[in-house]
mmCIF file of C-alpha atoms in Angstrom:
data_model
loop_
_atom_site.group_PDB
_atom_site.id
_atom_site.type_symbol
_atom_site.label_atom_id
_atom_site.label_comp_id
_atom_site.label_asym_id
_atom_site.label_seq_id
_atom_site.Cartn_x
_atom_site.Cartn_y
_atom_site.Cartn_z
ATOM 1 C CA MET A 113 -186.176 -244.107 -49.652
ATOM 2 C CA LYS A 114 -182.942 -245.225 -51.308
ATOM 3 C CA LEU A 115 -180.460 -242.511 -52.269
ATOM 4 C CA PRO A 116 -177.064 -242.465 -53.983
ATOM 5 C CA ILE A 117 -174.053 -240.808 -52.355
ATOM 6 C CA VAL A 118 -174.260 -237.805 -54.691
ATOM 7 C CA LYS A 119 -177.845 -237.036 -53.622
ATOM 8 C CA ILE A 120 -177.023 -237.509 -49.927
ATOM 9 C CA ALA A 121 -174.095 -235.100 -50.311
ATOM 10 C CA GLU A 122 -176.339 -232.576 -52.068
ATOM 11 C CA LEU A 123 -179.044 -232.771 -49.392
ATOM 12 C CA THR A 124 -176.658 -232.567 -46.435
ATOM 13 C CA GLY A 125 -174.175 -230.065 -47.834
ATOM 14 C CA ILE A 126 -171.346 -232.458 -46.959
ATOM 15 C CA HIS A 127 -168.718 -233.219 -49.611
ATOM 16 C CA ARG A 128 -169.326 -236.421 -51.575
ATOM 17 C CA ASP A 129 -165.990 -237.946 -50.525
ATOM 18 C CA THR A 130 -166.775 -237.341 -46.843
ATOM 19 C CA VAL A 131 -170.211 -238.934 -47.217
ATOM 20 C CA SER A 132 -168.627 -241.902 -48.985
ATOM 21 C CA LYS A 133 -166.134 -242.403 -46.127
ATOM 22 C CA ARG A 134 -168.849 -242.165 -43.473
ATOM 23 C CA LEU A 135 -171.014 -244.728 -45.306
ATOM 24 C CA ALA A 136 -168.205 -247.246 -45.866
ATOM 25 C CA ASP A 137 -169.695 -249.748 -43.384
ATOM 26 C CA VAL A 138 -173.371 -249.136 -44.200
ATOM 27 C CA PRO A 139 -175.133 -251.786 -46.320
ATOM 28 C CA PHE A 140 -176.320 -250.666 -49.755
ATOM 29 C CA GLU A 141 -178.155 -251.877 -52.845
ATOM 30 C CA ALA A 142 -176.672 -251.765 -56.338
ATOM 31 C CA GLY A 143 -178.297 -249.137 -58.539
ATOM 32 C CA LYS A 144 -178.001 -248.034 -62.144
ATOM 33 C CA LYS A 145 -174.495 -247.673 -63.539
ATOM 34 C CA GLY A 146 -172.953 -249.133 -60.386
ATOM 35 C CA ALA A 147 -174.401 -246.501 -58.040
ATOM 36 C CA LYS A 148 -174.639 -247.505 -54.397
ATOM 37 C CA LEU A 149 -178.120 -246.829 -53.034
ATOM 38 C CA TYR A 150 -178.403 -246.337 -49.286
ATOM 39 C CA SER A 151 -181.456 -246.244 -47.064
ATOM 40 C CA SER A 152 -181.956 -242.544 -46.353
ATOM 41 C CA GLU A 153 -182.574 -243.250 -42.670
ATOM 42 C CA ASP A 154 -179.374 -245.282 -42.254
ATOM 43 C CA ALA A 155 -177.318 -242.923 -44.409
ATOM 44 C CA LEU A 156 -178.391 -239.742 -42.613
ATOM 45 C CA ALA A 157 -177.878 -241.327 -39.189
ATOM 46 C CA GLU A 158 -174.356 -242.403 -40.143
ATOM 47 C CA THR A 159 -173.563 -239.131 -41.933
ATOM 48 C CA TYR A 160 -174.455 -237.032 -38.891
ATOM 49 C CA LYS A 161 -173.143 -239.484 -36.305
ATOM 50 C CA THR A 162 -170.963 -237.743 -33.735
ATOM 51 C CA ASP A 163 -169.174 -238.624 -30.533
ATOM 52 C CA SER A 164 -170.715 -235.907 -28.382
ATOM 53 C CA LEU A 165 -173.342 -233.201 -28.269
ATOM 54 C CA GLU A 166 -170.651 -230.506 -28.493
ATOM 55 C CA ALA A 167 -169.271 -232.084 -31.657
ATOM 56 C CA ALA A 168 -172.756 -232.181 -33.148
ATOM 57 C CA ARG A 169 -173.329 -228.515 -32.322
ATOM 58 C CA ALA A 170 -169.955 -227.551 -33.753
ATOM 59 C CA GLU A 171 -170.732 -229.439 -36.962
ATOM 60 C CA GLN A 172 -174.140 -227.782 -37.188
ATOM 61 C CA ALA A 173 -172.585 -224.333 -36.713
ATOM 62 C CA ARG A 174 -169.952 -225.064 -39.357
ATOM 63 C CA THR A 175 -172.582 -226.266 -41.820
ATOM 64 C CA ALA A 176 -174.784 -223.219 -41.129
ATOM 65 C CA ALA A 177 -171.820 -220.897 -41.694
ATOM 66 C CA GLN A 178 -171.070 -222.577 -45.031
ATOM 67 C CA LEU A 179 -174.714 -222.264 -46.072
ATOM 68 C CA ASN A 180 -174.774 -218.570 -45.120
ATOM 69 C CA LYS A 181 -171.609 -217.994 -47.155
ATOM 70 C CA ILE A 182 -173.171 -219.662 -50.208
ATOM 71 C CA ARG A 183 -176.382 -217.663 -49.802
ATOM 72 C CA ALA A 184 -174.390 -214.414 -49.554
ATOM 73 C CA GLU A 185 -172.474 -215.275 -52.726
ATOM 74 C CA ASP A 186 -175.722 -216.000 -54.567
ATOM 75 C CA LEU A 187 -177.229 -212.746 -53.309
ATOM 76 C CA ARG A 188 -174.222 -210.733 -54.502
ATOM 77 C CA LYS A 189 -174.589 -212.256 -57.959
ATOM 78 C CA THR A 190 -178.282 -211.337 -58.195
ATOM 79 C CA ARG A 191 -178.210 -207.842 -56.693
ATOM 80 C CA ILE A 192 -178.010 -204.842 -58.981
ATOM 81 C CA PRO A 193 -175.126 -202.588 -57.876
ATOM 82 C CA ILE A 194 -176.403 -199.411 -56.185
ATOM 83 C CA SER A 195 -174.408 -197.181 -58.569
ATOM 84 C CA ILE A 196 -176.401 -198.522 -61.527
ATOM 85 C CA VAL A 197 -179.702 -198.091 -59.674
ATOM 86 C CA LEU A 198 -178.866 -194.480 -58.782
ATOM 87 C CA GLN A 199 -177.772 -193.693 -62.339
ATOM 88 C CA VAL A 200 -181.002 -195.062 -63.849
ATOM 89 C CA HIS A 201 -183.067 -193.289 -61.192
ATOM 90 C CA ASP A 202 -181.364 -189.981 -62.054
ATOM 91 C CA GLU A 203 -181.920 -190.514 -65.785
ATOM 92 C CA ILE A 204 -185.631 -191.178 -65.221
ATOM 93 C CA LEU A 205 -186.016 -188.049 -63.089
ATOM 94 C CA GLN A 206 -184.246 -185.963 -65.738
ATOM 95 C CA ALA A 207 -186.546 -187.368 -68.435
ATOM 96 C CA ILE A 208 -189.630 -186.532 -66.339
ATOM 97 C CA ALA A 209 -188.325 -183.007 -65.694
ATOM 98 C CA ALA A 210 -187.690 -182.511 -69.425
ATOM 99 C CA THR A 211 -191.203 -183.726 -70.240
ATOM 100 C CA LEU A 212 -192.733 -181.353 -67.675
ATOM 101 C CA LYS A 213 -190.685 -178.386 -69.005
ATOM 102 C CA ALA A 214 -191.754 -179.146 -72.547
ATOM 103 C CA ALA A 215 -195.403 -179.431 -71.496
ATOM 104 C CA GLY A 216 -195.143 -176.131 -69.567
ATOM 105 C CA ALA A 217 -193.569 -174.340 -72.554
ATOM 106 C CA ASN A 218 -196.411 -175.480 -74.844
ATOM 107 C CA SER A 219 -199.120 -174.136 -72.520
#
């Protein structure tokens, strides 16, 4: 599969400029609008190429930490604040209590 630098950066979580630097010596095909299309196998091998196992593990840990940070930010944006949940819960309970009182008074 042939991929442009932007897609490789998106899939790996590595900045586009970094991917571009790492792929400087990798052969490519010309794509639409001057895009450089790289073999996914060659591009990923070169993108994740490291000098040692420790360096690879450190890079993996750094990437995982960045991903966790992004996930936490997304979660914070989608969570309803607990104060709002408690307020709505209280309002619902008060409405139920008022309905029960009214039904008891009519009996």
